[in-house]
Short mmCIF file of C-alpha atoms in Angstrom, two decimals:
data_model
loop_
_atom_site.label_atom_id
_atom_site.label_comp_id
_atom_site.label_asym_id
_atom_site.label_seq_id
_atom_site.Cartn_x
_atom_site.Cartn_y
_atom_site.Cartn_z
CA MET A 1 0.00 0.00 0.00
CA TYR A 2 1.27 3.47 -0.88
CA LYS A 3 0.43 6.77 0.80
CA GLN A 4 0.52 10.38 -0.35
CA GLY A 5 1.66 12.95 2.19
CA ILE A 6 3.42 16.26 2.77
CA TYR A 7 7.02 16.01 3.97
CA LYS A 8 9.38 18.66 5.27
CA VAL A 9 13.03 18.91 4.18
CA LEU A 10 15.14 18.72 7.35
CA SER A 11 18.51 18.69 5.57
CA ASN A 12 19.85 18.62 2.02
CA GLN A 13 23.62 18.27 1.76
CA LYS A 14 26.18 17.39 -0.89
CA ILE A 15 28.08 14.24 0.15
CA ALA A 16 30.08 13.39 -3.03
CA LYS A 17 30.50 14.61 -6.59
CA ASP A 18 26.97 15.49 -7.82
CA VAL A 19 25.48 13.38 -4.99
CA PHE A 20 23.16 14.77 -2.31
CA LYS A 21 21.62 13.40 0.88
CA MET A 22 18.17 14.66 1.84
CA ILE A 23 16.29 13.93 5.07
CA LEU A 24 12.51 14.30 4.98
CA GLU A 25 10.23 14.53 8.00
CA GLY A 26 6.83 12.85 7.84
CA ASP A 27 4.82 9.63 8.02
CA THR A 28 6.93 6.50 7.40
CA GLN A 29 4.47 3.75 8.39
CA TYR A 30 3.93 2.61 4.79
CA ILE A 31 7.62 1.82 4.27
CA THR A 32 7.77 -1.89 5.04
CA ALA A 33 10.87 -3.26 3.27
CA PRO A 34 14.34 -2.15 2.17
CA GLY A 35 14.44 -1.44 -1.55
CA GLN A 36 11.17 0.51 -1.68
CA PHE A 37 11.13 4.03 -3.09
CA VAL A 38 9.40 7.40 -2.85
CA ASN A 39 7.99 9.48 -5.72
CA ILE A 40 8.44 13.22 -5.25
CA MET A 41 6.38 15.97 -6.87
CA LEU A 42 8.48 18.95 -7.98
CA GLU A 43 7.07 22.38 -8.72
CA GLY A 44 6.75 22.97 -12.46
CA ARG A 45 7.44 19.32 -13.39
CA PHE A 46 4.80 17.07 -14.92
CA LEU A 47 6.20 13.75 -13.64
CA ARG A 48 7.26 12.93 -10.10
CA ARG A 49 10.86 11.85 -9.42
CA PRO A 50 11.28 8.27 -8.10
CA ILE A 51 14.11 8.03 -5.53
CA SER A 52 15.09 4.89 -3.62
CA ILE A 53 14.93 4.96 0.17
CA CYS A 54 18.31 4.83 1.90
CA ASP A 55 16.97 4.66 5.45
CA CYS A 56 13.98 5.56 7.59
CA ASP A 57 12.85 5.68 11.19
CA GLU A 58 9.58 6.55 12.90
CA GLY A 59 9.58 10.12 11.67
CA THR A 60 12.12 10.59 8.88
CA ILE A 61 13.11 9.25 5.47
CA THR A 62 16.67 9.52 4.16
CA ILE A 63 17.17 9.59 0.40
CA ILE A 64 20.36 9.95 -1.62
CA TYR A 65 20.18 11.21 -5.19
CA LYS A 66 22.52 12.21 -7.99
CA VAL A 67 22.07 15.36 -10.03
CA VAL A 68 21.56 14.05 -13.56
CA GLY A 69 18.91 16.40 -14.98
CA GLU A 70 16.73 19.41 -14.34
CA GLY A 71 14.55 17.69 -11.72
CA THR A 72 17.38 16.50 -9.47
CA ALA A 73 19.18 19.82 -9.99
CA GLN A 74 16.03 21.51 -8.69
CA MET A 75 16.04 19.18 -5.67
CA SER A 76 19.68 19.98 -4.90
CA LYS A 77 18.81 23.67 -4.42
CA MET A 78 15.90 23.08 -2.00
CA PRO A 79 16.42 24.81 1.35
CA VAL A 80 15.63 23.34 4.74
CA GLY A 81 11.94 23.79 5.48
CA THR A 82 10.74 23.11 1.93
CA MET A 83 7.45 21.17 1.92
CA LEU A 84 7.16 18.34 -0.63
CA ASP A 85 4.26 16.22 -1.86
CA VAL A 86 5.60 12.64 -1.64
CA LEU A 87 4.22 9.17 -2.36
CA THR A 88 5.73 6.57 0.02
CA GLY A 89 5.56 2.81 0.39
CA LEU A 90 6.10 2.24 -3.34
CA GLY A 91 7.56 -0.96 -4.78
CA ASN A 92 7.94 -4.46 -3.40
CA GLY A 93 11.39 -4.16 -1.81
CA TYR A 94 13.89 -6.92 -0.99
CA ASP A 95 12.97 -10.21 0.65
CA ILE A 96 15.64 -10.74 3.34
CA SER A 97 14.53 -14.28 4.23
CA LYS A 98 16.50 -15.92 1.39
CA SER A 99 20.07 -15.59 2.65
CA THR A 100 22.35 -16.66 5.48
CA LYS A 101 25.61 -15.35 3.95
CA PRO A 102 24.41 -12.37 1.91
CA LEU A 103 26.37 -10.42 -0.69
CA LEU A 104 25.17 -6.86 -1.31
CA ILE A 105 26.28 -5.11 -4.51
CA GLY A 106 25.64 -1.41 -5.10
CA GLY A 107 26.81 0.62 -8.06
CA GLY A 108 26.76 4.44 -7.94
CA VAL A 109 23.25 5.65 -7.08
CA GLY A 110 22.34 1.99 -6.59
CA VAL A 111 24.23 2.15 -3.28
CA PRO A 112 21.57 3.88 -1.09
CA PRO A 113 18.99 1.05 -0.84
CA MET A 114 21.81 -1.32 0.14
CA TYR A 115 22.19 0.62 3.39
CA MET A 116 18.72 -0.07 4.78
CA LEU A 117 19.01 -3.63 3.47
CA ALA A 118 22.32 -4.15 5.29
CA LYS A 119 20.74 -2.77 8.46
CA ARG A 120 17.83 -5.20 8.28
CA LEU A 121 20.07 -8.19 7.52
CA ILE A 122 22.36 -7.37 10.45
CA GLU A 123 19.35 -6.95 12.74
CA ALA A 124 18.30 -10.45 11.61
CA GLY A 125 21.66 -11.86 12.71
CA GLN A 126 23.41 -12.00 9.33
CA LYS A 127 26.74 -10.37 8.44
CA PRO A 128 26.66 -9.13 4.85
CA VAL A 129 29.60 -8.49 2.57
CA VAL A 130 28.91 -5.15 0.87
CA VAL A 131 30.61 -4.28 -2.42
CA LEU A 132 30.29 -0.64 -3.49
CA GLY A 133 31.27 0.33 -7.03
CA PHE A 134 32.14 3.81 -8.30
CA ASN A 135 33.97 5.31 -11.29
CA THR A 136 36.39 7.39 -9.24
CA SER A 137 37.21 8.31 -5.63
CA GLU A 138 35.33 11.63 -5.97
CA GLU A 139 32.05 9.72 -6.26
CA ILE A 140 32.41 7.52 -3.16
CA PHE A 141 29.86 7.88 -0.38
CA TYR A 142 28.58 5.90 2.61
CA GLU A 143 31.59 3.59 3.00
CA ASP A 144 31.96 4.61 6.66
CA GLU A 145 28.23 4.32 7.32
CA PHE A 146 28.20 0.71 6.11
CA LYS A 147 31.27 -0.08 8.23
CA ALA A 148 29.56 1.46 11.27
CA LEU A 149 26.73 -1.05 10.85
CA GLY A 150 29.25 -3.89 11.12
CA ALA A 151 29.26 -4.94 7.47
CA ASP A 152 32.34 -6.23 5.63
CA VAL A 153 32.76 -3.39 3.11
CA ARG A 154 34.72 -3.47 -0.15
CA VAL A 155 34.98 -0.45 -2.47
CA THR A 156 35.92 -0.57 -6.14
CA THR A 157 36.77 2.27 -8.52
CA VAL A 158 37.05 1.91 -12.28
CA ASP A 159 40.09 4.21 -12.42
CA GLY A 160 41.81 2.64 -9.40
CA SER A 161 41.89 5.92 -7.45
CA TYR A 162 40.57 4.15 -4.33
CA GLY A 163 40.04 0.59 -3.14
CA VAL A 164 40.04 -2.26 -5.64
CA LYS A 165 40.75 -1.17 -9.21
CA GLY A 166 38.03 -2.41 -11.53
CA PHE A 167 34.37 -3.30 -11.20
CA VAL A 168 32.17 -4.68 -8.42
CA THR A 169 32.66 -8.19 -9.81
CA ASP A 170 36.39 -7.88 -9.04
CA ALA A 171 35.72 -7.70 -5.30
CA PHE A 172 33.28 -10.58 -4.76
CA PRO A 173 33.94 -12.82 -1.74
CA ASP A 174 34.44 -16.55 -2.23
CA ASP A 175 31.71 -17.49 0.21
CA TYR A 176 28.14 -16.24 -0.14
CA ASP A 177 24.81 -18.00 -0.58
CA TYR A 178 22.60 -15.23 -1.98
CA PHE A 179 23.01 -11.72 -3.41
CA TYR A 180 21.11 -8.46 -3.56
CA THR A 181 21.99 -5.70 -6.01
CA CYS A 182 21.02 -2.27 -7.32
CA GLY A 183 22.74 -0.26 -10.03
CA PRO A 184 23.00 0.35 -13.78
CA MET A 185 22.17 -2.26 -16.40
CA PRO A 186 25.78 -2.96 -17.54
CA MET A 187 26.63 -3.80 -13.92
CA PHE A 188 23.56 -6.04 -13.67
CA LYS A 189 24.62 -8.05 -16.70
CA ALA A 190 28.12 -8.50 -15.26
CA VAL A 191 26.70 -9.51 -11.86
CA ASN A 192 24.32 -11.98 -13.50
CA ALA A 193 27.21 -13.58 -15.40
CA LYS A 194 29.53 -13.74 -12.38
CA THR A 195 27.19 -14.89 -9.59
CA THR A 196 26.72 -18.57 -8.86
CA THR A 197 23.64 -18.29 -6.64
CA SER A 198 20.15 -16.88 -6.87
CA GLY A 199 19.61 -13.24 -6.02
CA GLN A 200 17.48 -10.13 -6.31
CA PHE A 201 17.97 -7.20 -8.69
CA SER A 202 16.42 -3.77 -8.05
CA PHE A 203 15.84 -2.08 -11.39
CA GLU A 204 16.08 1.63 -12.11
CA GLU A 205 13.41 2.62 -14.61
CA ARG A 206 11.75 5.80 -15.84
CA MET A 207 8.26 5.91 -14.34
CA GLY A 208 5.04 7.82 -14.81
CA CYS A 209 2.68 7.25 -11.89
CA GLY A 210 4.89 5.11 -9.65
CA PHE A 211 2.06 2.84 -8.44
CA GLY A 212 1.15 0.62 -11.39
CA ALA A 213 -1.63 2.52 -13.12
CA CYS A 214 0.02 3.89 -16.26
CA MET A 215 2.02 0.80 -17.37
CA GLY A 216 4.83 3.12 -18.47
CA CYS A 217 7.56 1.03 -16.80
CA SER A 218 6.34 -2.42 -17.90
CA CYS A 219 8.99 -4.98 -18.80
CA LYS A 220 8.98 -8.57 -20.01
CA THR A 221 9.96 -11.40 -17.66
CA LYS A 222 9.92 -15.17 -18.04
CA TYR A 223 6.59 -15.13 -16.21
CA GLY A 224 4.90 -12.38 -18.21
CA ASN A 225 4.95 -8.59 -18.18
CA LYS A 226 5.68 -6.88 -14.87
CA ARG A 227 5.49 -3.24 -13.82
CA ILE A 228 8.81 -2.13 -12.32
CA CYS A 229 7.10 0.37 -10.01
CA LYS A 230 4.58 -2.05 -8.49
CA ASP A 231 5.62 -5.67 -9.23
CA GLY A 232 9.23 -4.51 -8.79
CA PRO A 233 11.56 -2.74 -8.62
CA VAL A 234 13.02 -5.95 -7.18
CA LEU A 235 12.98 -8.97 -9.50
CA VAL A 236 14.46 -12.40 -8.81
CA LYS A 237 17.40 -13.56 -10.98
CA GLU A 238 15.54 -16.55 -12.40
CA GLU A 239 12.69 -14.47 -13.87
CA ILE A 240 14.77 -11.85 -15.68
CA ILE A 241 15.16 -11.88 -19.47
CA TRP A 242 18.52 -10.35 -20.37
#
């Protein structure tokens, strides 16, 4: 179930190159699983902006977004106190019951939902290995936050300016029994080819409504068409058509 509400911007800070962290105050009761997202209405924009949830508590939602267009650029300039019309509780989220030795893989702006997921897995008594992939050291964020949770964190950069030189697939552990991932499609294809277990992929897709009415984000799976916003954004490895 999703819910529309008015949320107040408590903070909006730059944390890496073109990357911002925003904390919103408001009702969070409809957020039930890591990997869900919010859809934010912006003044003067026809479509809302879907942003994955990084973390939440009883009264706040933390989102992390990258400035890639006019909408996110507009968000980056919002002062504290701005009131936003937000849909929450969107998407199916990750199912954390599948793993005992989880591997979490986040690439770029696919990193934020891994944080709440890692939190939930650790609360359930599991110790995840978290692999974070970036192009360069300027883009890295949340490494320390993951370490503070107690996760085994590995960072990769394509240019070798920090951590392991290469891609997320170059830092996989030898021992894991399930994986969870979010990031760009080229990374997904590499993860699919490299992994030896089942897992869950959270897809980034352009959306219209965000709750399954417009069919604008429909994609084909082995089990028929699915709407990324409602039936996803998390799909299981075995159902995906590459």
